[in-house]
Amino acid sequence: MKYQRIQNLREDHDLTQKELSNYLQISPRAYSHYENGTRTIPVEMLARLATYYNTTIDYLVGRTDIR
């Protein structure tokens, strides 16, 4: 599953994958795998991303269109 919303939010905030990976305390390569859907995102990481972007996990994974 490709997480397009995570990529879109990152780009909307003018962040690089490296900057976001530093916030999440993971490697840029691991973060890239999350965006591309080649690695499942742990719930803990989804929660941190939702907090960072002030949204919900449901929005990040496409279960709702309400931010």
mmCIF file with all atom_site columns, N, CA and C in Angstrom:
data_model
loop_
_atom_site.group_PDB
_atom_site.id
_atom_site.type_symbol
_atom_site.label_atom_id
_atom_site.label_alt_id
_atom_site.label_comp_id
_atom_site.label_asym_id
_atom_site.label_entity_id
_atom_site.label_seq_id
_atom_site.pdbx_PDB_ins_code
_atom_site.Cartn_x
_atom_site.Cartn_y
_atom_site.Cartn_z
_atom_site.occupancy
_atom_site.B_iso_or_equiv
_atom_site.pdbx_formal_charge
_atom_site.auth_seq_id
_atom_site.auth_comp_id
_atom_site.auth_asym_id
_atom_site.auth_atom_id
_atom_site.pdbx_PDB_model_num
ATOM 1   N N  . MET A 1 1  ? 0.844   -1.185 0.000  1.00 0.00 ? 1  MET A N  1
ATOM 2   C CA . MET A 1 1  ? 0.000   0.000  0.000  1.00 0.00 ? 1  MET A CA 1
ATOM 3   C C  . MET A 1 1  ? 0.887   1.245  0.000  1.00 0.00 ? 1  MET A C  1
ATOM 4   N N  . LYS A 1 2  ? 0.721   2.087  -1.001 1.00 0.00 ? 2  LYS A N  1
ATOM 5   C CA . LYS A 1 2  ? 1.460   3.343  -1.064 1.00 0.00 ? 2  LYS A CA 1
ATOM 6   C C  . LYS A 1 2  ? 0.723   4.381  -0.217 1.00 0.00 ? 2  LYS A C  1
ATOM 7   N N  . TYR A 1 3  ? 1.461   5.070  0.610  1.00 0.00 ? 3  TYR A N  1
ATOM 8   C CA . TYR A 1 3  ? 0.886   6.066  1.507  1.00 0.00 ? 3  TYR A CA 1
ATOM 9   C C  . TYR A 1 3  ? 1.029   7.452  0.882  1.00 0.00 ? 3  TYR A C  1
ATOM 10  N N  . GLN A 1 4  ? 0.204   7.726  -0.117 1.00 0.00 ? 4  GLN A N  1
ATOM 11  C CA . GLN A 1 4  ? 0.284   8.981  -0.871 1.00 0.00 ? 4  GLN A CA 1
ATOM 12  C C  . GLN A 1 4  ? 0.040   10.197 0.011  1.00 0.00 ? 4  GLN A C  1
ATOM 13  N N  . ARG A 1 5  ? -0.839  10.071 0.982  1.00 0.00 ? 5  ARG A N  1
ATOM 14  C CA . ARG A 1 5  ? -1.146  11.225 1.839  1.00 0.00 ? 5  ARG A CA 1
ATOM 15  C C  . ARG A 1 5  ? 0.047   11.630 2.688  1.00 0.00 ? 5  ARG A C  1
ATOM 16  N N  . ILE A 1 6  ? 0.826   10.660 3.107  1.00 0.00 ? 6  ILE A N  1
ATOM 17  C CA . ILE A 1 6  ? 2.006   10.989 3.906  1.00 0.00 ? 6  ILE A CA 1
ATOM 18  C C  . ILE A 1 6  ? 2.994   11.768 3.044  1.00 0.00 ? 6  ILE A C  1
ATOM 19  N N  . GLN A 1 7  ? 3.152   11.337 1.814  1.00 0.00 ? 7  GLN A N  1
ATOM 20  C CA . GLN A 1 7  ? 4.032   12.054 0.897  1.00 0.00 ? 7  GLN A CA 1
ATOM 21  C C  . GLN A 1 7  ? 3.471   13.447 0.596  1.00 0.00 ? 7  GLN A C  1
ATOM 22  N N  . ASN A 1 8  ? 2.183   13.534 0.327  1.00 0.00 ? 8  ASN A N  1
ATOM 23  C CA . ASN A 1 8  ? 1.564   14.830 0.025  1.00 0.00 ? 8  ASN A CA 1
ATOM 24  C C  . ASN A 1 8  ? 1.694   15.805 1.194  1.00 0.00 ? 8  ASN A C  1
ATOM 25  N N  . LEU A 1 9  ? 1.449   15.333 2.399  1.00 0.00 ? 9  LEU A N  1
ATOM 26  C CA . LEU A 1 9  ? 1.578   16.202 3.569  1.00 0.00 ? 9  LEU A CA 1
ATOM 27  C C  . LEU A 1 9  ? 3.013   16.682 3.746  1.00 0.00 ? 9  LEU A C  1
ATOM 28  N N  . ARG A 1 10 ? 3.954   15.780 3.544  1.00 0.00 ? 10 ARG A N  1
ATOM 29  C CA . ARG A 1 10 ? 5.372   16.158 3.663  1.00 0.00 ? 10 ARG A CA 1
ATOM 30  C C  . ARG A 1 10 ? 5.704   17.250 2.652  1.00 0.00 ? 10 ARG A C  1
ATOM 31  N N  . GLU A 1 11 ? 5.279   17.056 1.417  1.00 0.00 ? 11 GLU A N  1
ATOM 32  C CA . GLU A 1 11 ? 5.567   18.034 0.376  1.00 0.00 ? 11 GLU A CA 1
ATOM 33  C C  . GLU A 1 11 ? 4.822   19.347 0.634  1.00 0.00 ? 11 GLU A C  1
ATOM 34  N N  . ASP A 1 12 ? 3.583   19.276 1.116  1.00 0.00 ? 12 ASP A N  1
ATOM 35  C CA . ASP A 1 12 ? 2.819   20.485 1.445  1.00 0.00 ? 12 ASP A CA 1
ATOM 36  C C  . ASP A 1 12 ? 3.511   21.316 2.519  1.00 0.00 ? 12 ASP A C  1
ATOM 37  N N  . HIS A 1 13 ? 4.246   20.649 3.405  1.00 0.00 ? 13 HIS A N  1
ATOM 38  C CA . HIS A 1 13 ? 4.965   21.341 4.479  1.00 0.00 ? 13 HIS A CA 1
ATOM 39  C C  . HIS A 1 13 ? 6.411   21.652 4.092  1.00 0.00 ? 13 HIS A C  1
ATOM 40  N N  . ASP A 1 14 ? 6.750   21.455 2.819  1.00 0.00 ? 14 ASP A N  1
ATOM 41  C CA . ASP A 1 14 ? 8.098   21.732 2.295  1.00 0.00 ? 14 ASP A CA 1
ATOM 42  C C  . ASP A 1 14 ? 9.192   21.036 3.103  1.00 0.00 ? 14 ASP A C  1
ATOM 43  N N  . LEU A 1 15 ? 8.947   19.774 3.421  1.00 0.00 ? 15 LEU A N  1
ATOM 44  C CA . LEU A 1 15 ? 9.922   18.972 4.157  1.00 0.00 ? 15 LEU A CA 1
ATOM 45  C C  . LEU A 1 15 ? 10.560  17.944 3.238  1.00 0.00 ? 15 LEU A C  1
ATOM 46  N N  . THR A 1 16 ? 11.787  17.596 3.544  1.00 0.00 ? 16 THR A N  1
ATOM 47  C CA . THR A 1 16 ? 12.437  16.505 2.830  1.00 0.00 ? 16 THR A CA 1
ATOM 48  C C  . THR A 1 16 ? 12.209  15.214 3.608  1.00 0.00 ? 16 THR A C  1
ATOM 49  N N  . GLN A 1 17 ? 12.444  14.105 2.943  1.00 0.00 ? 17 GLN A N  1
ATOM 50  C CA . GLN A 1 17 ? 12.345  12.822 3.645  1.00 0.00 ? 17 GLN A CA 1
ATOM 51  C C  . GLN A 1 17 ? 13.358  12.768 4.772  1.00 0.00 ? 17 GLN A C  1
ATOM 52  N N  . LYS A 1 18 ? 14.526  13.347 4.556  1.00 0.00 ? 18 LYS A N  1
ATOM 53  C CA . LYS A 1 18 ? 15.569  13.348 5.593  1.00 0.00 ? 18 LYS A CA 1
ATOM 54  C C  . LYS A 1 18 ? 15.109  14.120 6.830  1.00 0.00 ? 18 LYS A C  1
ATOM 55  N N  . GLU A 1 19 ? 14.478  15.278 6.626  1.00 0.00 ? 19 GLU A N  1
ATOM 56  C CA . GLU A 1 19 ? 14.005  16.064 7.768  1.00 0.00 ? 19 GLU A CA 1
ATOM 57  C C  . GLU A 1 19 ? 12.955  15.295 8.565  1.00 0.00 ? 19 GLU A C  1
ATOM 58  N N  . LEU A 1 20 ? 12.037  14.663 7.863  1.00 0.00 ? 20 LEU A N  1
ATOM 59  C CA . LEU A 1 20 ? 10.990  13.921 8.555  1.00 0.00 ? 20 LEU A CA 1
ATOM 60  C C  . LEU A 1 20 ? 11.550  12.665 9.216  1.00 0.00 ? 20 LEU A C  1
ATOM 61  N N  . SER A 1 21 ? 12.505  12.024 8.569  1.00 0.00 ? 21 SER A N  1
ATOM 62  C CA . SER A 1 21 ? 13.102  10.836 9.180  1.00 0.00 ? 21 SER A CA 1
ATOM 63  C C  . SER A 1 21 ? 13.857  11.212 10.453 1.00 0.00 ? 21 SER A C  1
ATOM 64  N N  . ASN A 1 22 ? 14.462  12.392 10.473 1.00 0.00 ? 22 ASN A N  1
ATOM 65  C CA . ASN A 1 22 ? 15.130  12.856 11.700 1.00 0.00 ? 22 ASN A CA 1
ATOM 66  C C  . ASN A 1 22 ? 14.111  13.037 12.822 1.00 0.00 ? 22 ASN A C  1
ATOM 67  N N  . TYR A 1 23 ? 12.956  13.621 12.503 1.00 0.00 ? 23 TYR A N  1
ATOM 68  C CA . TYR A 1 23 ? 11.899  13.797 13.503 1.00 0.00 ? 23 TYR A CA 1
ATOM 69  C C  . TYR A 1 23 ? 11.439  12.444 14.046 1.00 0.00 ? 23 TYR A C  1
ATOM 70  N N  . LEU A 1 24 ? 11.305  11.464 13.149 1.00 0.00 ? 24 LEU A N  1
ATOM 71  C CA . LEU A 1 24 ? 10.826  10.138 13.558 1.00 0.00 ? 24 LEU A CA 1
ATOM 72  C C  . LEU A 1 24 ? 11.937  9.271  14.153 1.00 0.00 ? 24 LEU A C  1
ATOM 73  N N  . GLN A 1 25 ? 13.172  9.746  14.055 1.00 0.00 ? 25 GLN A N  1
ATOM 74  C CA . GLN A 1 25 ? 14.347  9.027  14.554 1.00 0.00 ? 25 GLN A CA 1
ATOM 75  C C  . GLN A 1 25 ? 14.522  7.680  13.855 1.00 0.00 ? 25 GLN A C  1
ATOM 76  N N  . ILE A 1 26 ? 14.387  7.732  12.522 1.00 0.00 ? 26 ILE A N  1
ATOM 77  C CA . ILE A 1 26 ? 14.622  6.554  11.687 1.00 0.00 ? 26 ILE A CA 1
ATOM 78  C C  . ILE A 1 26 ? 15.499  6.997  10.523 1.00 0.00 ? 26 ILE A C  1
ATOM 79  N N  . SER A 1 27 ? 15.982  6.045  9.755  1.00 0.00 ? 27 SER A N  1
ATOM 80  C CA . SER A 1 27 ? 16.823  6.396  8.614  1.00 0.00 ? 27 SER A CA 1
ATOM 81  C C  . SER A 1 27 ? 15.966  6.949  7.474  1.00 0.00 ? 27 SER A C  1
ATOM 82  N N  . PRO A 1 28 ? 16.552  7.800  6.638  1.00 0.00 ? 28 PRO A N  1
ATOM 83  C CA . PRO A 1 28 ? 15.810  8.293  5.474  1.00 0.00 ? 28 PRO A CA 1
ATOM 84  C C  . PRO A 1 28 ? 15.348  7.147  4.562  1.00 0.00 ? 28 PRO A C  1
ATOM 85  N N  . ARG A 1 29 ? 16.139  6.109  4.472  1.00 0.00 ? 29 ARG A N  1
ATOM 86  C CA . ARG A 1 29 ? 15.762  4.956  3.646  1.00 0.00 ? 29 ARG A CA 1
ATOM 87  C C  . ARG A 1 29 ? 14.501  4.274  4.201  1.00 0.00 ? 29 ARG A C  1
ATOM 88  N N  . ALA A 1 30 ? 14.441  4.114  5.519  1.00 0.00 ? 30 ALA A N  1
ATOM 89  C CA . ALA A 1 30 ? 13.254  3.501  6.142  1.00 0.00 ? 30 ALA A CA 1
ATOM 90  C C  . ALA A 1 30 ? 12.030  4.357  5.880  1.00 0.00 ? 30 ALA A C  1
ATOM 91  N N  . TYR A 1 31 ? 12.182  5.678  6.010  1.00 0.00 ? 31 TYR A N  1
ATOM 92  C CA . TYR A 1 31 ? 11.048  6.562  5.752  1.00 0.00 ? 31 TYR A CA 1
ATOM 93  C C  . TYR A 1 31 ? 10.608  6.456  4.296  1.00 0.00 ? 31 TYR A C  1
ATOM 94  N N  . SER A 1 32 ? 11.555  6.395  3.391  1.00 0.00 ? 32 SER A N  1
ATOM 95  C CA . SER A 1 32 ? 11.243  6.251  1.965  1.00 0.00 ? 32 SER A CA 1
ATOM 96  C C  . SER A 1 32 ? 10.422  4.987  1.709  1.00 0.00 ? 32 SER A C  1
ATOM 97  N N  . HIS A 1 33 ? 10.791  3.901  2.382  1.00 0.00 ? 33 HIS A N  1
ATOM 98  C CA . HIS A 1 33 ? 10.037  2.652  2.252  1.00 0.00 ? 33 HIS A CA 1
ATOM 99  C C  . HIS A 1 33 ? 8.593   2.828  2.739  1.00 0.00 ? 33 HIS A C  1
ATOM 100 N N  . TYR A 1 34 ? 8.402   3.609  3.783  1.00 0.00 ? 34 TYR A N  1
ATOM 101 C CA . TYR A 1 34 ? 7.054   3.861  4.287  1.00 0.00 ? 34 TYR A CA 1
ATOM 102 C C  . TYR A 1 34 ? 6.219   4.604  3.246  1.00 0.00 ? 34 TYR A C  1
ATOM 103 N N  . GLU A 1 35 ? 6.787   5.659  2.673  1.00 0.00 ? 35 GLU A N  1
ATOM 104 C CA . GLU A 1 35 ? 6.051   6.439  1.672  1.00 0.00 ? 35 GLU A CA 1
ATOM 105 C C  . GLU A 1 35 ? 5.716   5.599  0.442  1.00 0.00 ? 35 GLU A C  1
ATOM 106 N N  . ASN A 1 36 ? 6.664   4.784  0.023  1.00 0.00 ? 36 ASN A N  1
ATOM 107 C CA . ASN A 1 36 ? 6.471   3.985  -1.192 1.00 0.00 ? 36 ASN A CA 1
ATOM 108 C C  . ASN A 1 36 ? 5.621   2.746  -0.971 1.00 0.00 ? 36 ASN A C  1
ATOM 109 N N  . GLY A 1 37 ? 5.365   2.425  0.280  1.00 0.00 ? 37 GLY A N  1
ATOM 110 C CA . GLY A 1 37 ? 4.544   1.261  0.582  1.00 0.00 ? 37 GLY A CA 1
ATOM 111 C C  . GLY A 1 37 ? 5.280   -0.060 0.502  1.00 0.00 ? 37 GLY A C  1
ATOM 112 N N  . THR A 1 38 ? 6.602   -0.012 0.463  1.00 0.00 ? 38 THR A N  1
ATOM 113 C CA . THR A 1 38 ? 7.371   -1.255 0.423  1.00 0.00 ? 38 THR A CA 1
ATOM 114 C C  . THR A 1 38 ? 7.639   -1.801 1.822  1.00 0.00 ? 38 THR A C  1
ATOM 115 N N  . ARG A 1 39 ? 7.265   -1.029 2.830  1.00 0.00 ? 39 ARG A N  1
ATOM 116 C CA . ARG A 1 39 ? 7.377   -1.475 4.222  1.00 0.00 ? 39 ARG A CA 1
ATOM 117 C C  . ARG A 1 39 ? 6.158   -0.965 4.976  1.00 0.00 ? 39 ARG A C  1
ATOM 118 N N  . THR A 1 40 ? 5.575   -1.801 5.793  1.00 0.00 ? 40 THR A N  1
ATOM 119 C CA . THR A 1 40 ? 4.415   -1.411 6.592  1.00 0.00 ? 40 THR A CA 1
ATOM 120 C C  . THR A 1 40 ? 4.843   -0.413 7.664  1.00 0.00 ? 40 THR A C  1
ATOM 121 N N  . ILE A 1 41 ? 4.044   0.620  7.821  1.00 0.00 ? 41 ILE A N  1
ATOM 122 C CA . ILE A 1 41 ? 4.356   1.630  8.835  1.00 0.00 ? 41 ILE A CA 1
ATOM 123 C C  . ILE A 1 41 ? 3.835   1.159  10.184 1.00 0.00 ? 41 ILE A C  1
ATOM 124 N N  . PRO A 1 42 ? 4.713   1.072  11.188 1.00 0.00 ? 42 PRO A N  1
ATOM 125 C CA . PRO A 1 42 ? 4.247   0.694  12.523 1.00 0.00 ? 42 PRO A CA 1
ATOM 126 C C  . PRO A 1 42 ? 3.251   1.731  13.064 1.00 0.00 ? 42 PRO A C  1
ATOM 127 N N  . VAL A 1 43 ? 2.324   1.272  13.862 1.00 0.00 ? 43 VAL A N  1
ATOM 128 C CA . VAL A 1 43 ? 1.296   2.151  14.429 1.00 0.00 ? 43 VAL A CA 1
ATOM 129 C C  . VAL A 1 43 ? 1.933   3.305  15.186 1.00 0.00 ? 43 VAL A C  1
ATOM 130 N N  . GLU A 1 44 ? 3.012   3.048  15.884 1.00 0.00 ? 44 GLU A N  1
ATOM 131 C CA . GLU A 1 44 ? 3.701   4.111  16.626 1.00 0.00 ? 44 GLU A CA 1
ATOM 132 C C  . GLU A 1 44 ? 4.141   5.235  15.690 1.00 0.00 ? 44 GLU A C  1
ATOM 133 N N  . MET A 1 45 ? 4.659   4.880  14.525 1.00 0.00 ? 45 MET A N  1
ATOM 134 C CA . MET A 1 45 ? 5.094   5.883  13.553 1.00 0.00 ? 45 MET A CA 1
ATOM 135 C C  . MET A 1 45 ? 3.892   6.635  12.980 1.00 0.00 ? 45 MET A C  1
ATOM 136 N N  . LEU A 1 46 ? 2.814   5.917  12.699 1.00 0.00 ? 46 LEU A N  1
ATOM 137 C CA . LEU A 1 46 ? 1.600   6.575  12.214 1.00 0.00 ? 46 LEU A CA 1
ATOM 138 C C  . LEU A 1 46 ? 1.083   7.575  13.242 1.00 0.00 ? 46 LEU A C  1
ATOM 139 N N  . ALA A 1 47 ? 1.127   7.199  14.498 1.00 0.00 ? 47 ALA A N  1
ATOM 140 C CA . ALA A 1 47 ? 0.670   8.088  15.567 1.00 0.00 ? 47 ALA A CA 1
ATOM 141 C C  . ALA A 1 47 ? 1.543   9.337  15.636 1.00 0.00 ? 47 ALA A C  1
ATOM 142 N N  . ARG A 1 48 ? 2.851   9.163  15.500 1.00 0.00 ? 48 ARG A N  1
ATOM 143 C CA . ARG A 1 48 ? 3.757   10.317 15.543 1.00 0.00 ? 48 ARG A CA 1
ATOM 144 C C  . ARG A 1 48 ? 3.535   11.235 14.347 1.00 0.00 ? 48 ARG A C  1
ATOM 145 N N  . LEU A 1 49 ? 3.303   10.637 13.169 1.00 0.00 ? 49 LEU A N  1
ATOM 146 C CA . LEU A 1 49 ? 3.020   11.442 11.980 1.00 0.00 ? 49 LEU A CA 1
ATOM 147 C C  . LEU A 1 49 ? 1.697   12.188 12.119 1.00 0.00 ? 49 LEU A C  1
ATOM 148 N N  . ALA A 1 50 ? 0.683   11.517 12.647 1.00 0.00 ? 50 ALA A N  1
ATOM 149 C CA . ALA A 1 50 ? -0.615  12.160 12.852 1.00 0.00 ? 50 ALA A CA 1
ATOM 150 C C  . ALA A 1 50 ? -0.484  13.336 13.812 1.00 0.00 ? 50 ALA A C  1
ATOM 151 N N  . THR A 1 51 ? 0.272   13.174 14.861 1.00 0.00 ? 51 THR A N  1
ATOM 152 C CA . THR A 1 51 ? 0.507   14.260 15.812 1.00 0.00 ? 51 THR A CA 1
ATOM 153 C C  . THR A 1 51 ? 1.258   15.403 15.139 1.00 0.00 ? 51 THR A C  1
ATOM 154 N N  . TYR A 1 52 ? 2.289   15.076 14.398 1.00 0.00 ? 52 TYR A N  1
ATOM 155 C CA . TYR A 1 52 ? 3.103   16.086 13.725 1.00 0.00 ? 52 TYR A CA 1
ATOM 156 C C  . TYR A 1 52 ? 2.263   16.930 12.772 1.00 0.00 ? 52 TYR A C  1
ATOM 157 N N  . TYR A 1 53 ? 1.407   16.268 11.994 1.00 0.00 ? 53 TYR A N  1
ATOM 158 C CA . TYR A 1 53 ? 0.582   16.958 11.005 1.00 0.00 ? 53 TYR A CA 1
ATOM 159 C C  . TYR A 1 53 ? -0.774  17.403 11.555 1.00 0.00 ? 53 TYR A C  1
ATOM 160 N N  . ASN A 1 54 ? -1.019  17.167 12.828 1.00 0.00 ? 54 ASN A N  1
ATOM 161 C CA . ASN A 1 54 ? -2.278  17.534 13.472 1.00 0.00 ? 54 ASN A CA 1
ATOM 162 C C  . ASN A 1 54 ? -3.469  16.950 12.707 1.00 0.00 ? 54 ASN A C  1
ATOM 163 N N  . THR A 1 55 ? -3.426  15.668 12.469 1.00 0.00 ? 55 THR A N  1
ATOM 164 C CA . THR A 1 55 ? -4.489  14.960 11.768 1.00 0.00 ? 55 THR A CA 1
ATOM 165 C C  . THR A 1 55 ? -4.711  13.617 12.439 1.00 0.00 ? 55 THR A C  1
ATOM 166 N N  . THR A 1 56 ? -5.451  12.734 11.786 1.00 0.00 ? 56 THR A N  1
ATOM 167 C CA . THR A 1 56 ? -5.723  11.418 12.368 1.00 0.00 ? 56 THR A CA 1
ATOM 168 C C  . THR A 1 56 ? -5.008  10.326 11.571 1.00 0.00 ? 56 THR A C  1
ATOM 169 N N  . ILE A 1 57 ? -4.830  9.204  12.202 1.00 0.00 ? 57 ILE A N  1
ATOM 170 C CA . ILE A 1 57 ? -4.262  8.047  11.509 1.00 0.00 ? 57 ILE A CA 1
ATOM 171 C C  . ILE A 1 57 ? -5.202  7.627  10.385 1.00 0.00 ? 57 ILE A C  1
ATOM 172 N N  . ASP A 1 58 ? -6.498  7.688  10.616 1.00 0.00 ? 58 ASP A N  1
ATOM 173 C CA . ASP A 1 58 ? -7.460  7.333  9.567  1.00 0.00 ? 58 ASP A CA 1
ATOM 174 C C  . ASP A 1 58 ? -7.255  8.182  8.318  1.00 0.00 ? 58 ASP A C  1
ATOM 175 N N  . TYR A 1 59 ? -6.974  9.459  8.485  1.00 0.00 ? 59 TYR A N  1
ATOM 176 C CA . TYR A 1 59 ? -6.721  10.315 7.336  1.00 0.00 ? 59 TYR A CA 1
ATOM 177 C C  . TYR A 1 59 ? -5.427  9.890  6.636  1.00 0.00 ? 59 TYR A C  1
ATOM 178 N N  . LEU A 1 60 ? -4.394  9.613  7.398  1.00 0.00 ? 60 LEU A N  1
ATOM 179 C CA . LEU A 1 60 ? -3.103  9.239  6.814  1.00 0.00 ? 60 LEU A CA 1
ATOM 180 C C  . LEU A 1 60 ? -3.198  7.980  5.962  1.00 0.00 ? 60 LEU A C  1
ATOM 181 N N  . VAL A 1 61 ? -4.007  7.026  6.400  1.00 0.00 ? 61 VAL A N  1
ATOM 182 C CA . VAL A 1 61 ? -4.089  5.752  5.665  1.00 0.00 ? 61 VAL A CA 1
ATOM 183 C C  . VAL A 1 61 ? -5.252  5.724  4.676  1.00 0.00 ? 61 VAL A C  1
ATOM 184 N N  . GLY A 1 62 ? -5.971  6.841  4.543  1.00 0.00 ? 62 GLY A N  1
ATOM 185 C CA . GLY A 1 62 ? -7.016  6.932  3.525  1.00 0.00 ? 62 GLY A CA 1
ATOM 186 C C  . GLY A 1 62 ? -8.368  6.392  3.913  1.00 0.00 ? 62 GLY A C  1
ATOM 187 N N  . ARG A 1 63 ? -8.604  6.200  5.198  1.00 0.00 ? 63 ARG A N  1
ATOM 188 C CA . ARG A 1 63 ? -9.906  5.697  5.646  1.00 0.00 ? 63 ARG A CA 1
ATOM 189 C C  . ARG A 1 63 ? -10.949 6.792  5.737  1.00 0.00 ? 63 ARG A C  1
ATOM 190 N N  . THR A 1 64 ? -10.502 8.049  5.746  1.00 0.00 ? 64 THR A N  1
ATOM 191 C CA . THR A 1 64 ? -11.413 9.194  5.769  1.00 0.00 ? 64 THR A CA 1
ATOM 192 C C  . THR A 1 64 ? -10.769 10.335 5.014  1.00 0.00 ? 64 THR A C  1
ATOM 193 N N  . ASP A 1 65 ? -11.588 11.230 4.514  1.00 0.00 ? 65 ASP A N  1
ATOM 194 C CA . ASP A 1 65 ? -11.076 12.417 3.841  1.00 0.00 ? 65 ASP A CA 1
ATOM 195 C C  . ASP A 1 65 ? -11.103 13.635 4.758  1.00 0.00 ? 65 ASP A C  1
ATOM 196 N N  . ILE A 1 66 ? -11.553 13.433 5.982  1.00 0.00 ? 66 ILE A N  1
ATOM 197 C CA . ILE A 1 66 ? -11.599 14.522 6.961  1.00 0.00 ? 66 ILE A CA 1
ATOM 198 C C  . ILE A 1 66 ? -10.257 14.598 7.657  1.00 0.00 ? 66 ILE A C  1
ATOM 199 N N  . ARG A 1 67 ? -9.613  15.763 7.517  1.00 0.00 ? 67 ARG A N  1
ATOM 200 C CA . ARG A 1 67 ? -8.298  15.922 8.124  1.00 0.00 ? 67 ARG A CA 1
ATOM 201 C C  . ARG A 1 67 ? -8.422  16.025 9.622  1.00 0.00 ? 67 ARG A C  1
#
